[in-house]
Coordinates of C-alpha atoms and ligand atoms in Angstrom, one line a residue:
X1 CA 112.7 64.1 20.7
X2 CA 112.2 63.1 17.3
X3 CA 112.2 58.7 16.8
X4 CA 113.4 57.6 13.4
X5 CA 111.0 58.1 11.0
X6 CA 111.4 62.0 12.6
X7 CA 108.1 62.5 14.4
X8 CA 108.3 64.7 17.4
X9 CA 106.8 62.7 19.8
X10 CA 105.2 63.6 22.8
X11 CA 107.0 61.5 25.1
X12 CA 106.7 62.2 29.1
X13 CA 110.1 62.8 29.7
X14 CA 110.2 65.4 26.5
X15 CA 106.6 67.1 28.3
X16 CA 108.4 67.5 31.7
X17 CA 111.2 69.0 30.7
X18 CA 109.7 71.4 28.5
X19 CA 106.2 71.8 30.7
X20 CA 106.8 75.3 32.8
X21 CA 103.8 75.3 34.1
X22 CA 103.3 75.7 38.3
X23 CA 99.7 73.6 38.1
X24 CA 98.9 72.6 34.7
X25 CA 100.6 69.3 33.8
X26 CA 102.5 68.3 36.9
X27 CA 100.9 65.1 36.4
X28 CA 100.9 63.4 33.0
X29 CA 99.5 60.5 32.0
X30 CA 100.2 59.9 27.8
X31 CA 99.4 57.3 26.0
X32 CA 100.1 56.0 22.0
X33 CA 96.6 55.4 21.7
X34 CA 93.7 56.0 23.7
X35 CA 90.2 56.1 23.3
X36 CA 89.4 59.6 24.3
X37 CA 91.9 61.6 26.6
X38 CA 88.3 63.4 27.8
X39 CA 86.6 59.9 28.4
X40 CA 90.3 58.7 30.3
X41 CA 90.8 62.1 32.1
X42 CA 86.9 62.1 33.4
X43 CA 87.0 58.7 34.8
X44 CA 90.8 59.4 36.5
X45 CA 88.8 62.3 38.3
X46 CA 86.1 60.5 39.3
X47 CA 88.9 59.0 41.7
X48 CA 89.8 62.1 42.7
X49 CA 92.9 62.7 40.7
X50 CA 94.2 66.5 40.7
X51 CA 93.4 69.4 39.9
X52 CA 96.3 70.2 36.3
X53 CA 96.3 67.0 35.7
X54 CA 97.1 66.1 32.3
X55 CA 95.8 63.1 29.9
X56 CA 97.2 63.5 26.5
X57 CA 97.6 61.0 23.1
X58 CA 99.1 60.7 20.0
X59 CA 95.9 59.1 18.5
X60 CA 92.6 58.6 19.9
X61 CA 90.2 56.2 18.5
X62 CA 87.1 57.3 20.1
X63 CA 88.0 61.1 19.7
X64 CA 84.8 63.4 20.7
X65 CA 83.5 66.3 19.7
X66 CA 80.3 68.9 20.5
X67 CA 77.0 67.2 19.9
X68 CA 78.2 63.9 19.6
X69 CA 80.5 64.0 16.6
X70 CA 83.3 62.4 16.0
X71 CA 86.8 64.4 16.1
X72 CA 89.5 62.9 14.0
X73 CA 92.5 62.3 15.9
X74 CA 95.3 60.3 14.1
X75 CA 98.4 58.8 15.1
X76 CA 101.1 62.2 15.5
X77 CA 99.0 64.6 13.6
X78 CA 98.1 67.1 16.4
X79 CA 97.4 67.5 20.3
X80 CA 95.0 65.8 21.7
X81 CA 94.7 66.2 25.3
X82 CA 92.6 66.9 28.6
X83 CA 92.9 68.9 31.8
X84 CA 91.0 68.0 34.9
X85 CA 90.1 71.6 36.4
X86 CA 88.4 71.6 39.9
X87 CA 87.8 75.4 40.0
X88 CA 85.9 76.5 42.6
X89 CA 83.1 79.0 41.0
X90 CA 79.4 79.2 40.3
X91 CA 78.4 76.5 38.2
X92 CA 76.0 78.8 36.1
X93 CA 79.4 80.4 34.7
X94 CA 81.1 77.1 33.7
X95 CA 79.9 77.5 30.2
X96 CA 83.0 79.9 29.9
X97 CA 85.6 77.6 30.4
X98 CA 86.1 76.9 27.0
X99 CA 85.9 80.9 26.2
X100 CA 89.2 80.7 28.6
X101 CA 90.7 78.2 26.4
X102 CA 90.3 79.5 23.3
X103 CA 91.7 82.9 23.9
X104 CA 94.5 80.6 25.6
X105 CA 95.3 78.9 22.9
X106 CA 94.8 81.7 20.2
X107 CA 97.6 83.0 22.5
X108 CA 99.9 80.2 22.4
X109 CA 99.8 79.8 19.0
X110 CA 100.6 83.3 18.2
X111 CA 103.3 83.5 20.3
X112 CA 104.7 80.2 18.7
X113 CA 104.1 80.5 15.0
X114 CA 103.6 84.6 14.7
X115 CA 100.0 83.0 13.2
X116 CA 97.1 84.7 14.3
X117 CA 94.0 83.0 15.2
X118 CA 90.7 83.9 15.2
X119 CA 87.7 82.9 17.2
X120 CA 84.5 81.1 16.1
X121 CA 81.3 80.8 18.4
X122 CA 81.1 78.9 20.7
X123 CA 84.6 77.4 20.7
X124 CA 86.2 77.1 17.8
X125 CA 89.5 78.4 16.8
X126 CA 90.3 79.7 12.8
X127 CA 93.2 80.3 10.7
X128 CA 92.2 81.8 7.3
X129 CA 88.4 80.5 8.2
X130 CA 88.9 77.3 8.5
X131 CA 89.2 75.3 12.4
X132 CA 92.1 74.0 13.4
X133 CA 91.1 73.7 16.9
X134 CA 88.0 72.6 18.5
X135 CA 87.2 72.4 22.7
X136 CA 85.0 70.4 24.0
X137 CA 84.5 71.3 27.9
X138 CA 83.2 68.1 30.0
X139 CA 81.2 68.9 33.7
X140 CA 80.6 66.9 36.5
X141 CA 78.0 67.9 39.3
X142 CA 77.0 66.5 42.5
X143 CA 74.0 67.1 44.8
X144 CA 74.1 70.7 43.0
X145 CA 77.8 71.3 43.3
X146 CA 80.1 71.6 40.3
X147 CA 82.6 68.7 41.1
X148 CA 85.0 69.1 38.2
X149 CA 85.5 70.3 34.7
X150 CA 87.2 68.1 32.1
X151 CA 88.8 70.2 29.6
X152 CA 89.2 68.8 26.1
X153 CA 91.4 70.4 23.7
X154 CA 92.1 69.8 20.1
X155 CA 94.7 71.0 17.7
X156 CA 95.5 70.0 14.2
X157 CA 99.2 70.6 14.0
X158 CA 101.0 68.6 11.0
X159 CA 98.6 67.7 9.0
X160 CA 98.8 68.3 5.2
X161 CA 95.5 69.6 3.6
X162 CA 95.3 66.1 1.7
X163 CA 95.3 64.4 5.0
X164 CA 92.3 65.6 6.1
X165 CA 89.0 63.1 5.7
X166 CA 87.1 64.2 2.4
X167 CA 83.9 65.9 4.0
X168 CA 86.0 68.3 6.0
X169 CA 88.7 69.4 3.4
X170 CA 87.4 72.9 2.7
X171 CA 86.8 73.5 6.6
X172 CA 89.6 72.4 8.6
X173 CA 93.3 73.4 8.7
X174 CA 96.3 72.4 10.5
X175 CA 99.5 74.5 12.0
X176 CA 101.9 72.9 9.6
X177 CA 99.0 73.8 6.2
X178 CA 99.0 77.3 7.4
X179 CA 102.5 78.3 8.3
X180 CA 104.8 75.7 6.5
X181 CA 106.6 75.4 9.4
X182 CA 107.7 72.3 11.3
X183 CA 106.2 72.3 14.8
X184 CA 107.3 70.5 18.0
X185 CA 104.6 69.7 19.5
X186 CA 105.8 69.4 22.9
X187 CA 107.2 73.1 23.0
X188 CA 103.6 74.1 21.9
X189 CA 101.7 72.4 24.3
X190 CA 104.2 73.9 27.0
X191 CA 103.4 77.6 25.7
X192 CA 99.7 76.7 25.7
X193 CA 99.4 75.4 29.3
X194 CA 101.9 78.4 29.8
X195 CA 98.8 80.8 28.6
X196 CA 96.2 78.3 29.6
X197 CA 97.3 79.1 33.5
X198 CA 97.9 82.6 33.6
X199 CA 94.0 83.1 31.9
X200 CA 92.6 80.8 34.6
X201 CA 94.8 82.7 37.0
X202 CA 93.2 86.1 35.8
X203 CA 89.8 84.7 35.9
X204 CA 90.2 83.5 39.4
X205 CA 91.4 86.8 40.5
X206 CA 89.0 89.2 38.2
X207 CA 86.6 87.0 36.8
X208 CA 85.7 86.1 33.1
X209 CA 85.5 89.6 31.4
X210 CA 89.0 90.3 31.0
X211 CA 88.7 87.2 28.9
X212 CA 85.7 87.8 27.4
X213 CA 86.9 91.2 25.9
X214 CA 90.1 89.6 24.5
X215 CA 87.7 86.6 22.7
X216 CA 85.9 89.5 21.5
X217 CA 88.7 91.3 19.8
X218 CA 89.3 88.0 18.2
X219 CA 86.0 87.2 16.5
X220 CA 85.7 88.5 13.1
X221 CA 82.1 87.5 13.4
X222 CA 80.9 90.2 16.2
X223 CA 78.5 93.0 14.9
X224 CA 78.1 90.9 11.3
X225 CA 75.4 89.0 9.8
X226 CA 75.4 85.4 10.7
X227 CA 73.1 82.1 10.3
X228 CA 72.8 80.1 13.6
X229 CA 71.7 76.5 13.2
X230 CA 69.9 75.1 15.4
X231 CA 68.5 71.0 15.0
X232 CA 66.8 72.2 11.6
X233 CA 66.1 75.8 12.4
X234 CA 68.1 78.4 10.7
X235 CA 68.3 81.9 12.5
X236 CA 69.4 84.9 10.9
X237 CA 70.5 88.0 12.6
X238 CA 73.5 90.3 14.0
X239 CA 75.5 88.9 16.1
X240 CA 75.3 91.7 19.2
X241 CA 77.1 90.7 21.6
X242 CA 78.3 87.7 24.1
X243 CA 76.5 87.9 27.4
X244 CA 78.3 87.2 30.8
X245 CA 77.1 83.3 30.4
X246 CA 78.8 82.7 27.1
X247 CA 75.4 83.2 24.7
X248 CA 75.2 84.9 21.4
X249 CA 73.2 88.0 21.4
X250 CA 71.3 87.6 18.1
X251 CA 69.2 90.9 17.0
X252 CA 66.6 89.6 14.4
X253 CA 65.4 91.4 11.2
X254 CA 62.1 92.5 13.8
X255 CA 64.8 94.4 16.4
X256 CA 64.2 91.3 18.3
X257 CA 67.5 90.6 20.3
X258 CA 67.3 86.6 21.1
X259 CA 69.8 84.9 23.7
X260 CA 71.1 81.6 21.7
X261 CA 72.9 79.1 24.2
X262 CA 73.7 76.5 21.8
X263 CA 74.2 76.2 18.2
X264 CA 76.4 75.9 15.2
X265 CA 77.2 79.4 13.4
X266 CA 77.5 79.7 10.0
X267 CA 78.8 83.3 8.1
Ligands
BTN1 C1 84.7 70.1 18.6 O1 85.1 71.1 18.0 O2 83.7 69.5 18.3 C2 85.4 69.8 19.9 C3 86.6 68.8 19.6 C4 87.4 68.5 20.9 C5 88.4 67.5 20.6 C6 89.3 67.2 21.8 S1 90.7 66.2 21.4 C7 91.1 66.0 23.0 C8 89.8 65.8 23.8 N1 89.4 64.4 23.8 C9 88.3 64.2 23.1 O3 87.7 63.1 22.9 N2 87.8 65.4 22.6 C10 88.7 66.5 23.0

């Protein structure tokens, strides 16, 4: 559905009629503006809402992102949505939920553009080698159990590169800057969830490494150089490998091979 001005919006009738999904958005709740679909979608399963359910937004105002930044999310630029997952695994392994999503959404894209996305560690997604999609994976424990999993996704979609705020021209991209095409946003989100199910399908049934060996073949990073910051402490090495927890393998100039769990890298 496209309103006057012809934006696509992401209306919930448009969603449910496009949404193919068995589990993944059978329940919607969208909004014009929200503060964060993460913050909305983690209190909603504090009451216990669903397993699939969706929160998503045409702008958020409050828009999160790793370490406490800020994501931009303006008004019909790009998806910005949440899935509350209750899967039922070890919670040591949650840390690769957001390896799932990535490959997912590499996946979606691809098959809806013919673009072909690349992976950055620990979950960003590249076009060209610059994001235009960042995850940001939300968990919820009690008394040592892993309740649920809030599943944050965000994609730049029609943004043109002028759009973007000053300090992250020359590192973020959008669907539209990349591909010139016009994208409805509903259809992608429908292919994403699409892929988004059958990976978390496949991990259920055969665990992560399926997964982990398709983000692999997706990072143009594995077995180069790379700089990992950390706070104010710069690591240099090659990046090895991804262990079965989601950390970077880093061997050091002294054959050293360090495990890093958290970091930005830098190439
Ligand atoms: C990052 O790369 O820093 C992660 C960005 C995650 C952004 C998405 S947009 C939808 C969801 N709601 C939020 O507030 N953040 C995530």
């Amino acid at each position: 559905m496209k309103d006057k001005a012809g934006f696509d919006l992401l209306s919930e009738n448009k969603l449910k009629s496009v949404i193919k999904t068995e589990l993944f958005g059978k329940k919607i709740f969208s909004f014009w503006s929200v503060g964060s679909t993460n913050e909305f979608a983690y209190n909603r399963a504090i009451q216990g809402e669903p397993e699939g359910t969706l929160v998503i937004a045409e702008e958020q105002v409050r828009g999160r992102g790793r370490k406490s930044r800020r994501w931009d999310s303006p008004f019909n630029k790009g998806l910005w949505f949440s899935l509350i997952l209750r899967p039922n695994m070890a919670g040591s392994l949650v840390g690769l939920i957001p390896f799932l999503a990535g490959v997912a959404v590499a996946e979606g894209v691809e098959n809806f553009t013919a673009l072909k996305p690349q992976v950055k560690w620990p979950n960003d997604l590249l076009l060209n080698g610059k994001k235009f999609c960042g995850i940001l994976s939300e968990v919820d424990f009690r008394d040592g159990q892993l309740r649920f999993i809030i599943l944050g996704i965000g994609i730049n979609v029609h943004h043109k590169p002028h759009e973007f705020p000053e300090e992250f021209r020359d590192r973020a991209t959008s669907l539209r800057a990349e591909s010139n095409l016009r994208i409805d946003r509903s259809e992608l989100l429908a292919e994403i969830l699409l892929q988004l199910e059958k990976n978390y399908r496949i991990m259920q049934q055969q665990g992560f490494e399926p997964i982990i060996s398709e983000w692999k073949r997706r990072c143009p990073h594995l077995g180069k150089t790379v700089t990992i910051l950390q706070d104010d402490e710069r690591l240099e090495g090659i990046f090895e490998d991804i262990n079965e927890q989601g950390c970077l393998m880093l061997r050091t100039s002294d054959g050293e091979v360090k495990k890093i769990i958290t970091g930005d890298l830098l190439f």
